[in-house]
Coordinates of C-alpha atoms (C1' of nucleotides) in Angstrom, one line a residue:
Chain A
X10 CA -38.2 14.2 49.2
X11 CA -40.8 12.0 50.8
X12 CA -42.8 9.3 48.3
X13 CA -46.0 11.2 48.3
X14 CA -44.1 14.4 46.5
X15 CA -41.9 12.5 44.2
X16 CA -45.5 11.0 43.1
X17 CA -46.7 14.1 42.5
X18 CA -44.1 15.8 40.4
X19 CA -43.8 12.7 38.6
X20 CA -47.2 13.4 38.4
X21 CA -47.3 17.0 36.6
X22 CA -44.4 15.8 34.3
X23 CA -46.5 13.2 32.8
X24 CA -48.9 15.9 32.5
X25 CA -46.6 18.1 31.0
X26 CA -45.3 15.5 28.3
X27 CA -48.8 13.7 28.0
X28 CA -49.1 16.8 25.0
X29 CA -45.5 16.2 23.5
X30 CA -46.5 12.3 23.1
X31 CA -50.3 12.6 21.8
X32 CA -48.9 12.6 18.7
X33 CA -47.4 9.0 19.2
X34 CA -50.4 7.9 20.6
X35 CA -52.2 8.5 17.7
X36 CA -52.3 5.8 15.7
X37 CA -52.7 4.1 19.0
X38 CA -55.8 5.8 20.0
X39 CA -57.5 6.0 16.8
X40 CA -57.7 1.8 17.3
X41 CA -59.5 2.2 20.5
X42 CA -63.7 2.1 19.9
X43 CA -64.0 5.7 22.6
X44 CA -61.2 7.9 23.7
X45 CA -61.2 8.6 27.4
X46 CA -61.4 12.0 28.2
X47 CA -58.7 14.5 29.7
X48 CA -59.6 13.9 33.7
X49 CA -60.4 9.9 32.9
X50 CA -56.5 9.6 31.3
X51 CA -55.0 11.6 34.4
X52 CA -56.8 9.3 36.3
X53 CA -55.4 6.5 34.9
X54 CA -51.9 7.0 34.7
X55 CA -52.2 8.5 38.5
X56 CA -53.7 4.5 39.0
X57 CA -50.7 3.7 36.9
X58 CA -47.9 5.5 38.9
X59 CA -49.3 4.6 42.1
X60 CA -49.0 1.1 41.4
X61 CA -45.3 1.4 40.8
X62 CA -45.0 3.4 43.7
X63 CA -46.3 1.0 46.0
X64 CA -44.1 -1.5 44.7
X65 CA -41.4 0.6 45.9
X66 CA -42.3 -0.3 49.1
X67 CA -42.8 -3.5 49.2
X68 CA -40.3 -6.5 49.5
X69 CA -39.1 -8.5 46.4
X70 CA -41.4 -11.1 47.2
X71 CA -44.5 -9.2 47.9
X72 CA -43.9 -7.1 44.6
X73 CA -42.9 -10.1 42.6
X74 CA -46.5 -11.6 43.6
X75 CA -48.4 -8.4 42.9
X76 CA -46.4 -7.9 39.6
X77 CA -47.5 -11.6 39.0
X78 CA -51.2 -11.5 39.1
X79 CA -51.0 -7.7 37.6
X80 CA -48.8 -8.1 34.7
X81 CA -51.1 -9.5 32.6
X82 CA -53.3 -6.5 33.4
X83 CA -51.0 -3.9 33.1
X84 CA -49.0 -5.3 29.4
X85 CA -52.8 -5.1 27.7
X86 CA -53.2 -1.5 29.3
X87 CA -54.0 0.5 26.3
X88 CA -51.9 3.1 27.7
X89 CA -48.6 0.8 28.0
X90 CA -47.2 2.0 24.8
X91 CA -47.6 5.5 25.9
X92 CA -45.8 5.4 28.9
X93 CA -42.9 3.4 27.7
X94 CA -42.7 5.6 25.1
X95 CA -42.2 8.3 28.0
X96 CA -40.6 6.8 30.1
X97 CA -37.6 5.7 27.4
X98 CA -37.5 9.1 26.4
X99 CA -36.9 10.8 30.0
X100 CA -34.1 8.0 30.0
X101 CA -32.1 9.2 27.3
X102 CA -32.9 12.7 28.1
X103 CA -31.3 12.3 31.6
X104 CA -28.9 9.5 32.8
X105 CA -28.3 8.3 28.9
X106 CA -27.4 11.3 27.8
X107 CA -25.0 12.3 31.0
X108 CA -23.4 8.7 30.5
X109 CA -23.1 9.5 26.7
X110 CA -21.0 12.5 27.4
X111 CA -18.6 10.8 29.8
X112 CA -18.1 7.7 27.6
X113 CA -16.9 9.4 24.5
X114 CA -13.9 9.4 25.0
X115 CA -10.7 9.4 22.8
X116 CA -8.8 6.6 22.0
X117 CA -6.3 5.0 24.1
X118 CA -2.9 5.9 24.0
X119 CA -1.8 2.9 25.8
X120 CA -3.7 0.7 23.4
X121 CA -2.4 2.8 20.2
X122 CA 1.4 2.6 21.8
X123 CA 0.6 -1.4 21.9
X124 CA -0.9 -1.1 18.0
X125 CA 2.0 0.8 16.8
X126 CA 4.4 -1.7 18.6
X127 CA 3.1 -5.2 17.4
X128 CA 2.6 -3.8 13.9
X129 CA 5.9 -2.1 14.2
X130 CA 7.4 -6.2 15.3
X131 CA 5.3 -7.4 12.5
X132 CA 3.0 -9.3 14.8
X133 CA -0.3 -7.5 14.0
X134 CA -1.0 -6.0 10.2
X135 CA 0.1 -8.0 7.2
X136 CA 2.7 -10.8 7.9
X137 CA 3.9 -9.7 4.5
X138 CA 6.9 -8.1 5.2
X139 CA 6.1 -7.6 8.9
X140 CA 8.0 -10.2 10.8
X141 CA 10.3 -11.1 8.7
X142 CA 11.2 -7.2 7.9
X143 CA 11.6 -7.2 11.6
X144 CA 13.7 -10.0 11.9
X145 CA 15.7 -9.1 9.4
X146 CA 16.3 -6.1 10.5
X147 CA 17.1 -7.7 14.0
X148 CA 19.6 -10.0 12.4
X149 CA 21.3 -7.6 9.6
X150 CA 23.0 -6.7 13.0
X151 CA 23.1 -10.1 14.7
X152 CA 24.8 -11.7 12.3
X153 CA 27.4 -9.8 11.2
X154 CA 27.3 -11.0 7.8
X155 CA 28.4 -14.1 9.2
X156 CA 26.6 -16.9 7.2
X157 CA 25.5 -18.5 10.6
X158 CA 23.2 -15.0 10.9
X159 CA 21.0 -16.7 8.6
X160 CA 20.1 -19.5 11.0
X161 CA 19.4 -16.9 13.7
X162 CA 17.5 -15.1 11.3
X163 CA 15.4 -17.9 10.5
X164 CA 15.0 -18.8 14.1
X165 CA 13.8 -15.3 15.6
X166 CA 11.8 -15.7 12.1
X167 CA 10.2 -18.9 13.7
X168 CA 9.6 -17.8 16.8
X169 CA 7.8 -14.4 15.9
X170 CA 5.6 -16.5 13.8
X171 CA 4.7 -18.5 17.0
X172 CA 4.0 -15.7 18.7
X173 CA 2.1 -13.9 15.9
X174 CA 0.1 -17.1 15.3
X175 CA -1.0 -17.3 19.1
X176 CA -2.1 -13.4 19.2
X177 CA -4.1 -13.9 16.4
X178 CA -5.7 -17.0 17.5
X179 CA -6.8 -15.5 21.2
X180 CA -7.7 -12.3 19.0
X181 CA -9.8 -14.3 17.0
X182 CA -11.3 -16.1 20.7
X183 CA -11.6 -12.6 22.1
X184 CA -13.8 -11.0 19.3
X185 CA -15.4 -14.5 18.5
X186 CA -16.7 -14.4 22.7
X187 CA -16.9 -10.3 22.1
X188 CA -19.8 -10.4 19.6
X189 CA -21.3 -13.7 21.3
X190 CA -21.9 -12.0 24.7
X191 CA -23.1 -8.8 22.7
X192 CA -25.8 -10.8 20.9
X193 CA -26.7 -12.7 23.6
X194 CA -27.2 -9.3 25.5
X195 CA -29.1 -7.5 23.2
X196 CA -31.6 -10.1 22.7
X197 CA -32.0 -9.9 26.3
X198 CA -32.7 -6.2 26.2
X199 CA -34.8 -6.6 23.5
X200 CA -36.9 -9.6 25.2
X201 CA -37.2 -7.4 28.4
X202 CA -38.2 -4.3 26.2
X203 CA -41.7 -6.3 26.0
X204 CA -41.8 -5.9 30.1
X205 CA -40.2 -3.0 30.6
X206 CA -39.1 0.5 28.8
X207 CA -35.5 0.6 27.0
X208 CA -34.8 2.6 24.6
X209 CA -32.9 2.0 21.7
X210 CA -29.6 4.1 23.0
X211 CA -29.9 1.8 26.4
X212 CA -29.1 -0.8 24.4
X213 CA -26.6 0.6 22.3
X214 CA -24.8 2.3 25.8
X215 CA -25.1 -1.5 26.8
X216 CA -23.2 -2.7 23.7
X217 CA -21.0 0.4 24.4
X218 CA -20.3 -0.9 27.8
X219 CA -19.6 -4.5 27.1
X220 CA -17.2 -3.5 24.2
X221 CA -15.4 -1.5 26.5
X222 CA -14.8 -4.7 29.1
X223 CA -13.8 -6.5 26.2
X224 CA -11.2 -4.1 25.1
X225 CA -9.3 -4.2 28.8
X226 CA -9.0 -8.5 27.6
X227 CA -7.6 -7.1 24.5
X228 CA -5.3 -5.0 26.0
X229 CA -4.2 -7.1 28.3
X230 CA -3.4 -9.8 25.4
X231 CA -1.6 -7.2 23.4
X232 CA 0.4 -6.1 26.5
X233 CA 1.3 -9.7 26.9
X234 CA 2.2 -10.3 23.3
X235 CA 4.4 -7.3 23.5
X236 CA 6.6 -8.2 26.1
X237 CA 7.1 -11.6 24.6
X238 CA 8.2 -10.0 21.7
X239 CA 10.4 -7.5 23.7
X240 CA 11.9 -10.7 25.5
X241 CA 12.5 -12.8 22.4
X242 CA 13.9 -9.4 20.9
X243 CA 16.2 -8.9 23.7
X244 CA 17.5 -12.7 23.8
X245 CA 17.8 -12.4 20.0
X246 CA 20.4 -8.9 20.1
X247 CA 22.4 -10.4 23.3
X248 CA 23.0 -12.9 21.0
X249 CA 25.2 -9.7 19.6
X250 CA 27.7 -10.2 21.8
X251 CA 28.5 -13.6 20.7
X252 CA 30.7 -11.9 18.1
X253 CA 32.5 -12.9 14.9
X254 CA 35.9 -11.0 14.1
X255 CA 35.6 -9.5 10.6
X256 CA 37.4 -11.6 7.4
X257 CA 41.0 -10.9 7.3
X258 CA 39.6 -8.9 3.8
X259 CA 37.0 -7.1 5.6
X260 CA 39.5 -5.5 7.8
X261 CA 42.3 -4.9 5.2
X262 CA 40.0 -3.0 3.5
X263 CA 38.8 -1.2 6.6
X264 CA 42.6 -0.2 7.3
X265 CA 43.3 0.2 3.6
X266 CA 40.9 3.0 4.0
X267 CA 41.5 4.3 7.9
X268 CA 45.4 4.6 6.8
X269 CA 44.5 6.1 3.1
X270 CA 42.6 8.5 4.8
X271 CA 44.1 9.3 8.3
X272 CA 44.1 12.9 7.8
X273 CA 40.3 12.6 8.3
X274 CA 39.1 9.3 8.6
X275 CA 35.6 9.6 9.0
X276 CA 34.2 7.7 5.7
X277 CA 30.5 9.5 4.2
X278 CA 27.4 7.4 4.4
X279 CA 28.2 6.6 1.0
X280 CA 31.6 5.8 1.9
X281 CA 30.2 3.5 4.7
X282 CA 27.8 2.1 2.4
X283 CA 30.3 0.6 0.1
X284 CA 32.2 0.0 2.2
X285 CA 29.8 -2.4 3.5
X286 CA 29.5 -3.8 0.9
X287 CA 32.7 -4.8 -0.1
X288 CA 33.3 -5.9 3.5
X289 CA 29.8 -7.8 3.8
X290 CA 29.3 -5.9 6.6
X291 CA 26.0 -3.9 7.9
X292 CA 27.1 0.1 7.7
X293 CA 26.6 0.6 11.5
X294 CA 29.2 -2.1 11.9
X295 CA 31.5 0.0 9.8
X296 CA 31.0 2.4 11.7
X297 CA 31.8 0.8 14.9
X298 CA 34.8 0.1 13.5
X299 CA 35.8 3.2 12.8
X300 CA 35.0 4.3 16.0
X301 CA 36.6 2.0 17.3
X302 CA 39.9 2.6 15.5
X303 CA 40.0 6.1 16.3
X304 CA 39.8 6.0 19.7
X305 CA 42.6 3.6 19.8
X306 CA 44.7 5.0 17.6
X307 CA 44.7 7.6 19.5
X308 CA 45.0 6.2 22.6
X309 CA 48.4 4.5 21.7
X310 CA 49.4 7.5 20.2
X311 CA 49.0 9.3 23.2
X312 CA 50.5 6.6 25.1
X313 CA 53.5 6.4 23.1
X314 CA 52.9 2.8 21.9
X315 CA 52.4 4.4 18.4
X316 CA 54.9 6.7 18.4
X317 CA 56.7 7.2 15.4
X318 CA 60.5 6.3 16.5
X319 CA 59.4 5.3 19.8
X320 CA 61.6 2.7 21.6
X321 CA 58.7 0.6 20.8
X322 CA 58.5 1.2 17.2
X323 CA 55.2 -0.4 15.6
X324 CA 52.5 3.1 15.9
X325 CA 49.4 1.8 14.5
X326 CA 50.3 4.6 11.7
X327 CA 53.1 3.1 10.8
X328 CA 51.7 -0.5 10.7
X329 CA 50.7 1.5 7.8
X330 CA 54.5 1.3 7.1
X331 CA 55.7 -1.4 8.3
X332 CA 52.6 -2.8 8.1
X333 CA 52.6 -5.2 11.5
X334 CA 49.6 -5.7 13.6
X335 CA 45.7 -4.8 12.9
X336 CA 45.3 -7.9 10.3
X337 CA 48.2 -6.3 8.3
X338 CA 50.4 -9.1 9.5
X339 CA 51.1 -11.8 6.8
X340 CA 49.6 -10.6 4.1
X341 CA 50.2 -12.2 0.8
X342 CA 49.1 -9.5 -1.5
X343 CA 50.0 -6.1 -2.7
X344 CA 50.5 -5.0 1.0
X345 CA 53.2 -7.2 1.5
X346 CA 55.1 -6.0 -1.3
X347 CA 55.0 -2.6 0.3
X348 CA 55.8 -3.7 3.3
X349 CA 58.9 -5.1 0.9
X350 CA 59.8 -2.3 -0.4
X351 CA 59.9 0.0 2.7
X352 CA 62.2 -2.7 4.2
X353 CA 64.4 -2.4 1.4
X354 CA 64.6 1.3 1.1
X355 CA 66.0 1.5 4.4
X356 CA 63.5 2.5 6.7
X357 CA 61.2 5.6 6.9
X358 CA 61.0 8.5 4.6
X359 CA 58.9 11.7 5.2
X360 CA 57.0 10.1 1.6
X361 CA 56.3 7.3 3.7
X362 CA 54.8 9.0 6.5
X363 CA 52.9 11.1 3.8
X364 CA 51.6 8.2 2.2
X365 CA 50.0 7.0 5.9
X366 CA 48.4 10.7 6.3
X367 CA 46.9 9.9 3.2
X368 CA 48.9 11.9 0.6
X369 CA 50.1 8.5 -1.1
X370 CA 53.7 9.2 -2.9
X371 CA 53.0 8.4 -6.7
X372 CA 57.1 7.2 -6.4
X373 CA 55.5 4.9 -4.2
X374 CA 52.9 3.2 -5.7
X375 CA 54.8 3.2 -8.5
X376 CA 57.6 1.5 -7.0
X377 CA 55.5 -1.0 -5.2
X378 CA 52.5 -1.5 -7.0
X379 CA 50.2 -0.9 -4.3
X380 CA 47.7 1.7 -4.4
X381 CA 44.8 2.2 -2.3
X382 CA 43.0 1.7 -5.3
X383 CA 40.2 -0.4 -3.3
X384 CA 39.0 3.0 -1.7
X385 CA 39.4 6.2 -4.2
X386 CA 41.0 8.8 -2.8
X387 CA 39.4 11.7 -1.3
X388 CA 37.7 14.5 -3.7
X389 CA 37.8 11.8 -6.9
X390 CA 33.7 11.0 -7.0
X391 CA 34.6 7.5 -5.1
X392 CA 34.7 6.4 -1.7
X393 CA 34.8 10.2 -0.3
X394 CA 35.5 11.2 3.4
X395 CA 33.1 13.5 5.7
X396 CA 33.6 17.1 5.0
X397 CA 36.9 18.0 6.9
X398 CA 34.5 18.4 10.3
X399 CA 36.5 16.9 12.6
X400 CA 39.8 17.3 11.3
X401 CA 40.6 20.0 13.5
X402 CA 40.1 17.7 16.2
X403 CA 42.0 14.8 14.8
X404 CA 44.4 17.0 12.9
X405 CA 46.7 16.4 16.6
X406 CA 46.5 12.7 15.8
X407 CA 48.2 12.7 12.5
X408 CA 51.5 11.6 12.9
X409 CA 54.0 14.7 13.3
X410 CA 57.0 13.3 11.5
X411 CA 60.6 14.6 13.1
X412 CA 63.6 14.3 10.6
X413 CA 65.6 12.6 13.3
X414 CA 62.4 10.0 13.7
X415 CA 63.3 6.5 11.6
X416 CA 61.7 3.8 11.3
X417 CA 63.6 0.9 10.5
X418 CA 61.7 -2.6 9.6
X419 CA 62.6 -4.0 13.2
X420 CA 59.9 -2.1 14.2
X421 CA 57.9 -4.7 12.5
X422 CA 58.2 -7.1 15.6
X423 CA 56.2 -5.3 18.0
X424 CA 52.7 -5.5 17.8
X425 CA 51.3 -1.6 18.7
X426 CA 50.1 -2.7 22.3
X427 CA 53.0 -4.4 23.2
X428 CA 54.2 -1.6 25.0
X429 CA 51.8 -2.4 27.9
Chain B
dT6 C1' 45.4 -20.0 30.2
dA7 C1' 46.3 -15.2 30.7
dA8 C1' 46.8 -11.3 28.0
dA9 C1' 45.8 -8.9 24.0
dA10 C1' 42.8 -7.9 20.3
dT11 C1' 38.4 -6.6 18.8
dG12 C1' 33.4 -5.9 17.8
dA13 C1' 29.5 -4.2 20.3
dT14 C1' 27.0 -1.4 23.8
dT15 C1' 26.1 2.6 26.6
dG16 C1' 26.1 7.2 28.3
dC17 C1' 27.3 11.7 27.3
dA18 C1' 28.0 16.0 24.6
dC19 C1' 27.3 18.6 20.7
Chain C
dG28 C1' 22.2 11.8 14.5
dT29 C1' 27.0 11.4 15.1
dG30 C1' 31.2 10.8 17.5
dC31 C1' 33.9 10.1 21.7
dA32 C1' 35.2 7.6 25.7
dA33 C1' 34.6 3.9 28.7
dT34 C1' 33.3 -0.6 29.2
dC35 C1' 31.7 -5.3 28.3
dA36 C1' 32.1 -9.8 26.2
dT37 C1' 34.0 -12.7 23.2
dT38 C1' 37.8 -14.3 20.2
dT39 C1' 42.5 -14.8 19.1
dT40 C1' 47.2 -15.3 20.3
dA41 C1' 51.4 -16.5 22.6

DNA sequence: TAAAATGATTGCAC
DNA sequence: GTGCAATCATTTTA
């Protein structure tokens, strides 16, 4: 489309809205002492358009020249108002509108993933509860219950705070520069709507815009804010494997409760739970522990190691009995004067063997004292087992006693792995 | 100091 | 989500 034909439609759609905007020109016209007529107005604005065709054509310099010396003419042309008045409203009826459509867009997930995250770490939100909910959560398992956890604790405490206190600072910088440029923008647009149409959505589509380029700085910070949380995080669990055995009590009550339980030795969360508690212990570390122990009670007595009357002597069952290895060894408490007892009686007995598949022989305990009394046996309200789940699968693991099997107390000496 | 013990982690299956 | 099995990394023991 050559110039002289884009002039002329623009042209006939001036025409065509000149009706649509009389009303706006109203109040205008009814200050002016004569209003032109129909073919004096169409006369004008073709005057009007052909100026700012022309200028089209010419070179920055030429047009800055002719804008110049005409500006003054054209800002006190009583049919400025008019025209901006058309012009902003072809604007927003054609590209604004288009751009509108494509900018509405929904939030980001990336951003939202990065929201969830810090507030999840406790860097964004409150700080009440946020970090140091986070951290302790992080150091429940660090530590162990080790009383040294608490100087971790406070440590990853320290350092999320850093980093917290740095996000919100460049946060703060980000919006502080955010609603600065914004200003300092729409006072531009608003100066330059003297000189030249912009409609009100321009400007908002402008603030739309800079927001937007703002938002990738954000994004960018909370990215970075993330993975120095994520890197502090991961320092802070490797720190894990700088591990602390359990107290000697932690662990007798552990096997006081594997052994009193070995037909099914897989505590309830309630079972865990106090057990935690009486061991100072977080629950998943109980039940690492009983993982643990399963799988290696097993192993050894698959290997033999365990095996009640092996050569070996000393299955982790029976250290139930005779009571050696897994911290059972040197106890001064009740334990010991089983361990007593079961020496004196002259080796193993089927009770015996009962009492380590958790059917405890009341002659026993009553002989010796000792009952599991730190655990409640199963199905009495206390520390109860899982529902007998697995037991099918560890049924093969309790210890199958043979009549010709004994134990006798020199078993004692060999610790359960010895055998390798 | 090497070997054993032990708590924690990871990958997989259910 | 839980448990198993293998493995790692550290601590303890002889």
């Amino acid at each position: 489309m050559d110039d002289q034909q884009r002039l002329m439609q623009i042209q006939s759609n001036v025409a065509a809205m000149n009706n649509s905007v009389m009303g706006q020109q109203q109040g205008y016209e009814n200050m002016q002492p004569t209003a032109p007529t129909d073919p004096d107005r169409k006369q004008e604005i073709g005057d009007i358009l052909q100026q700012i065709m022309t200028i089209t054509d010419q070179s920055l310099d030429e047009a800055q020249a002719r804008w110049v010396s005409g500006k003054h003419t054209l800002n006190c042309h009583r049919m400025k108002p008019a025209l901006f008045s058309v012009l902003c409203e072809i604007k927003e009826k054609t590209v604004l509108s288009i751009r509108n459509t494509q900018e509405e867009e929904p939030p980001d997930p990336q951003l939202m993933r990065l929201d969830n995250m810090l507030i999840a770490e406790g860097v964004a939100g409150p700080e009440k509860g946020g970090g140091s909910s986070a951290a302790a959560n992080a150091t429940a398992a660090a530590s162990g219950g080790q009383p040294d956890g608490a100087i971790e604790h406070s440590d990853y405490r320290a350092k999320l705070a850093q980093i917290r206190q740095i996000y919100h600072t460049e946060l703060e910088k980000y919006e502080q520069a955010c609603n600065e440029f914004t200003t300092h923008v729409v006072n531009l647009l608003r100066e330059q709507s003297r000189t030249r149409p912009i409609a009100p959505k321009e400007i908002e589509r402008m603030v739309g815009i800079i927001r937007k380029k703002f938002s990738a700085i954000e994004m960018q910070l909370k990215q970075s804010t993330c993975e120095a949380v994520m890197i502090l995080r991961s320092r802070f669990l490797d720190a894990r494997r700088k591990r602390r055995n359990f107290s000697k009590q932690a662990t007798e009550v552990l096997n006081e409760y594997f052994y009193s339980h070995l037909s099914n030795p897989y505590p309830s969360e309630e079972a865990k739970e106090e057990l935690a508690r009486k061991c100072s212990i977080t629950v998943s570390q109980i039940s690492n522990w009983f993982g643990n122990k399963r799988i290696r009670y097993k192993k050894n007595i698959g290997t033999g190691g365990y095996g009640i009357g092996s050569s070996q002597g000393g299955m982790e069952a029976g250290m139930y009995m005779n009571l050696n290895g897994d911290n059972y060894q040197g106890g001064d408490n009740s334990v010991n004067a089983l361990r007593h007892v079961i020496s004196q009686s002259g080796g193993y007995t089927p009770d015996s063997v009962a009492s380590s598949a958790g059917m405890f022989d009341p002659h026993l305990q009553q002989m010796t004292g000792y009952r599991p009394v730190v655990i409640p046996p199963p199905g009495t309200g206390g520390l109860d087992v899982e529902e007998d789940k697995h037991e099918e699968n560890w049924a093969g693991y309790i210890p199958q006693m043979n009549q010709d099997d004994e134990y006798s107390d020199s078993n004692d000496e060999d610790s359960p792995n010895k055998t390798k």
